[in-house]
């Protein structure tokens, strides 16, 4: 079992920055990949960024050049934030058996 707890969300003005962290506990040695998803009101949950245990990263087109996921701890640095980035952000971990684990989410609001 893997437990995930997100932190770092909050209110930020357009153009600002935030860094999201994901605290991992439990069987962390079984994790193959970690990532961040987000879900805005009325929309489906979507992948934002991911990183594998080998260091391969992947980003949604909408955040490329603005977001960076750390290969060390999967922290998500978000720069040049836009109002459309407003969502609940979820940390995800997938183990080598393909099982997905989720945190409870942290709210990011981009507004002036």
PDB file of C-alpha atoms in Angstrom:
ATOM      1  CA  UNK A   1       0.000   0.000   0.000  1.00  0.00           C
ATOM      2  CA  UNK A   2       1.058   3.529  -0.753  1.00  0.00           C
ATOM      3  CA  UNK A   3      -0.310   6.641   0.907  1.00  0.00           C
ATOM      4  CA  UNK A   4      -0.082  10.062  -0.719  1.00  0.00           C
ATOM      5  CA  UNK A   5      -0.657  13.480   0.829  1.00  0.00           C
ATOM      6  CA  UNK A   6      -0.527  16.637  -1.274  1.00  0.00           C
ATOM      7  CA  UNK A   7       0.405  20.092  -0.046  1.00  0.00           C
ATOM      8  CA  UNK A   8       1.222  23.499  -1.482  1.00  0.00           C
ATOM      9  CA  UNK A   9      -2.044  24.535  -3.066  1.00  0.00           C
ATOM     10  CA  UNK A  10      -3.612  27.920  -2.545  1.00  0.00           C
ATOM     11  CA  UNK A  11      -4.665  31.174  -4.115  1.00  0.00           C
ATOM     12  CA  UNK A  12      -2.278  32.866  -6.523  1.00  0.00           C
ATOM     13  CA  UNK A  13      -2.576  35.727  -8.981  1.00  0.00           C
ATOM     14  CA  UNK A  14      -2.262  35.156 -12.730  1.00  0.00           C
ATOM     15  CA  UNK A  15       1.390  34.957 -13.680  1.00  0.00           C
ATOM     16  CA  UNK A  16       2.359  33.705 -10.244  1.00  0.00           C
ATOM     17  CA  UNK A  17       3.951  30.467  -9.126  1.00  0.00           C
ATOM     18  CA  UNK A  18       3.217  27.603  -6.764  1.00  0.00           C
ATOM     19  CA  UNK A  19       4.971  24.403  -5.882  1.00  0.00           C
ATOM     20  CA  UNK A  20       3.011  21.292  -5.040  1.00  0.00           C
ATOM     21  CA  UNK A  21       4.507  18.520  -2.952  1.00  0.00           C
ATOM     22  CA  UNK A  22       3.431  14.918  -2.546  1.00  0.00           C
ATOM     23  CA  UNK A  23       4.400  13.119   0.626  1.00  0.00           C
ATOM     24  CA  UNK A  24       4.713   9.384   0.069  1.00  0.00           C
ATOM     25  CA  UNK A  25       4.508   6.696   2.736  1.00  0.00           C
ATOM     26  CA  UNK A  26       4.073   2.955   2.721  1.00  0.00           C
ATOM     27  CA  UNK A  27       5.510   0.675   0.037  1.00  0.00           C
ATOM     28  CA  UNK A  28       7.234   3.469  -1.851  1.00  0.00           C
ATOM     29  CA  UNK A  29       9.845   1.061  -3.228  1.00  0.00           C
ATOM     30  CA  UNK A  30       7.183  -0.496  -5.452  1.00  0.00           C
ATOM     31  CA  UNK A  31       6.402   2.763  -7.234  1.00  0.00           C
ATOM     32  CA  UNK A  32       7.070   2.797 -10.974  1.00  0.00           C
ATOM     33  CA  UNK A  33       5.779   6.253 -11.796  1.00  0.00           C
ATOM     34  CA  UNK A  34       4.336   9.316 -10.146  1.00  0.00           C
ATOM     35  CA  UNK A  35       2.332  12.148 -11.532  1.00  0.00           C
ATOM     36  CA  UNK A  36      -0.082  14.966 -11.034  1.00  0.00           C
ATOM     37  CA  UNK A  37      -3.608  15.143 -12.343  1.00  0.00           C
ATOM     38  CA  UNK A  38      -6.101  17.962 -12.056  1.00  0.00           C
ATOM     39  CA  UNK A  39      -9.839  18.295 -12.173  1.00  0.00           C
ATOM     40  CA  UNK A  40     -11.596  21.581 -12.769  1.00  0.00           C
ATOM     41  CA  UNK A  41     -15.292  22.034 -11.937  1.00  0.00           C
ATOM     42  CA  UNK A  42     -17.454  20.296 -14.501  1.00  0.00           C
ATOM     43  CA  UNK A  43     -14.491  18.713 -16.261  1.00  0.00           C
ATOM     44  CA  UNK A  44     -12.850  15.322 -16.300  1.00  0.00           C
ATOM     45  CA  UNK A  45      -9.663  14.617 -14.420  1.00  0.00           C
ATOM     46  CA  UNK A  46      -6.675  15.088 -16.700  1.00  0.00           C
ATOM     47  CA  UNK A  47      -2.992  14.261 -16.565  1.00  0.00           C
ATOM     48  CA  UNK A  48      -0.788  17.288 -15.955  1.00  0.00           C
ATOM     49  CA  UNK A  49       2.674  15.801 -15.603  1.00  0.00           C
ATOM     50  CA  UNK A  50       4.294  12.479 -14.793  1.00  0.00           C
ATOM     51  CA  UNK A  51       7.707  11.009 -14.162  1.00  0.00           C
ATOM     52  CA  UNK A  52       8.845   7.396 -14.184  1.00  0.00           C
ATOM     53  CA  UNK A  53      11.360   5.771 -11.863  1.00  0.00           C
ATOM     54  CA  UNK A  54      13.794   5.986 -14.790  1.00  0.00           C
ATOM     55  CA  UNK A  55      13.371   9.762 -14.973  1.00  0.00           C
ATOM     56  CA  UNK A  56      11.214   9.994 -18.088  1.00  0.00           C
ATOM     57  CA  UNK A  57       8.846  12.937 -17.868  1.00  0.00           C
ATOM     58  CA  UNK A  58       5.622  13.700 -19.685  1.00  0.00           C
ATOM     59  CA  UNK A  59       3.561  16.880 -19.723  1.00  0.00           C
ATOM     60  CA  UNK A  60       0.164  17.939 -20.966  1.00  0.00           C
ATOM     61  CA  UNK A  61       0.478  20.346 -23.885  1.00  0.00           C
ATOM     62  CA  UNK A  62      -1.318  23.007 -21.883  1.00  0.00           C
ATOM     63  CA  UNK A  63       1.434  23.168 -19.242  1.00  0.00           C
ATOM     64  CA  UNK A  64       4.589  22.523 -21.262  1.00  0.00           C
ATOM     65  CA  UNK A  65       7.172  25.199 -20.597  1.00  0.00           C
ATOM     66  CA  UNK A  66       5.363  26.347 -17.455  1.00  0.00           C
ATOM     67  CA  UNK A  67       5.279  23.288 -15.194  1.00  0.00           C
ATOM     68  CA  UNK A  68       8.195  21.131 -14.106  1.00  0.00           C
ATOM     69  CA  UNK A  69       7.937  17.815 -12.281  1.00  0.00           C
ATOM     70  CA  UNK A  70      10.919  16.764 -10.218  1.00  0.00           C
ATOM     71  CA  UNK A  71      12.413  13.365 -10.980  1.00  0.00           C
ATOM     72  CA  UNK A  72      13.613  13.127  -7.359  1.00  0.00           C
ATOM     73  CA  UNK A  73      10.400  13.586  -5.442  1.00  0.00           C
ATOM     74  CA  UNK A  74       7.693  14.381  -8.038  1.00  0.00           C
ATOM     75  CA  UNK A  75       7.220  17.901  -6.686  1.00  0.00           C
ATOM     76  CA  UNK A  76       5.419  20.045  -9.229  1.00  0.00           C
ATOM     77  CA  UNK A  77       6.716  23.550  -9.868  1.00  0.00           C
ATOM     78  CA  UNK A  78       4.045  25.646 -11.561  1.00  0.00           C
ATOM     79  CA  UNK A  79       5.018  28.972 -13.110  1.00  0.00           C
ATOM     80  CA  UNK A  80       3.178  31.549 -15.186  1.00  0.00           C
ATOM     81  CA  UNK A  81      -0.116  30.340 -13.792  1.00  0.00           C
ATOM     82  CA  UNK A  82      -3.320  31.130 -15.656  1.00  0.00           C
ATOM     83  CA  UNK A  83      -6.932  31.235 -14.468  1.00  0.00           C
ATOM     84  CA  UNK A  84      -7.590  28.099 -16.506  1.00  0.00           C
ATOM     85  CA  UNK A  85      -5.085  26.255 -14.314  1.00  0.00           C
ATOM     86  CA  UNK A  86      -7.571  26.494 -11.459  1.00  0.00           C
ATOM     87  CA  UNK A  87      -8.440  22.983 -10.320  1.00  0.00           C
ATOM     88  CA  UNK A  88      -8.019  20.402  -7.626  1.00  0.00           C
ATOM     89  CA  UNK A  89      -4.625  18.810  -8.158  1.00  0.00           C
ATOM     90  CA  UNK A  90      -4.148  15.149  -7.269  1.00  0.00           C
ATOM     91  CA  UNK A  91      -0.938  13.263  -6.718  1.00  0.00           C
ATOM     92  CA  UNK A  92      -0.849   9.830  -8.314  1.00  0.00           C
ATOM     93  CA  UNK A  93       1.496   6.899  -7.921  1.00  0.00           C
ATOM     94  CA  UNK A  94       1.484   3.715  -9.962  1.00  0.00           C
ATOM     95  CA  UNK A  95       3.308   0.608  -8.829  1.00  0.00           C
ATOM     96  CA  UNK A  96       4.934  -2.090 -10.897  1.00  0.00           C
ATOM     97  CA  UNK A  97       1.711  -4.119 -10.813  1.00  0.00           C
ATOM     98  CA  UNK A  98      -0.193  -1.280 -12.442  1.00  0.00           C
ATOM     99  CA  UNK A  99      -2.103  -0.340  -9.314  1.00  0.00           C
ATOM    100  CA  UNK A 100      -2.874   3.366  -8.982  1.00  0.00           C
ATOM    101  CA  UNK A 101      -2.851   5.262  -5.703  1.00  0.00           C
ATOM    102  CA  UNK A 102      -4.316   8.718  -5.185  1.00  0.00           C
ATOM    103  CA  UNK A 103      -4.047  11.527  -2.728  1.00  0.00           C
ATOM    104  CA  UNK A 104      -7.083  13.511  -1.634  1.00  0.00           C
ATOM    105  CA  UNK A 105      -6.102  16.552  -3.661  1.00  0.00           C
ATOM    106  CA  UNK A 106      -5.103  20.143  -3.085  1.00  0.00           C
ATOM    107  CA  UNK A 107      -6.936  23.138  -4.503  1.00  0.00           C
ATOM    108  CA  UNK A 108      -5.134  25.607  -6.729  1.00  0.00           C
ATOM    109  CA  UNK A 109      -6.979  28.821  -7.501  1.00  0.00           C
ATOM    110  CA  UNK A 110      -5.569  31.333  -9.977  1.00  0.00           C
ATOM    111  CA  UNK A 111      -7.415  34.594  -9.716  1.00  0.00           C
ATOM    112  CA  UNK A 112      -6.837  38.301  -9.364  1.00  0.00           C
TER     113      UNK A 112
END
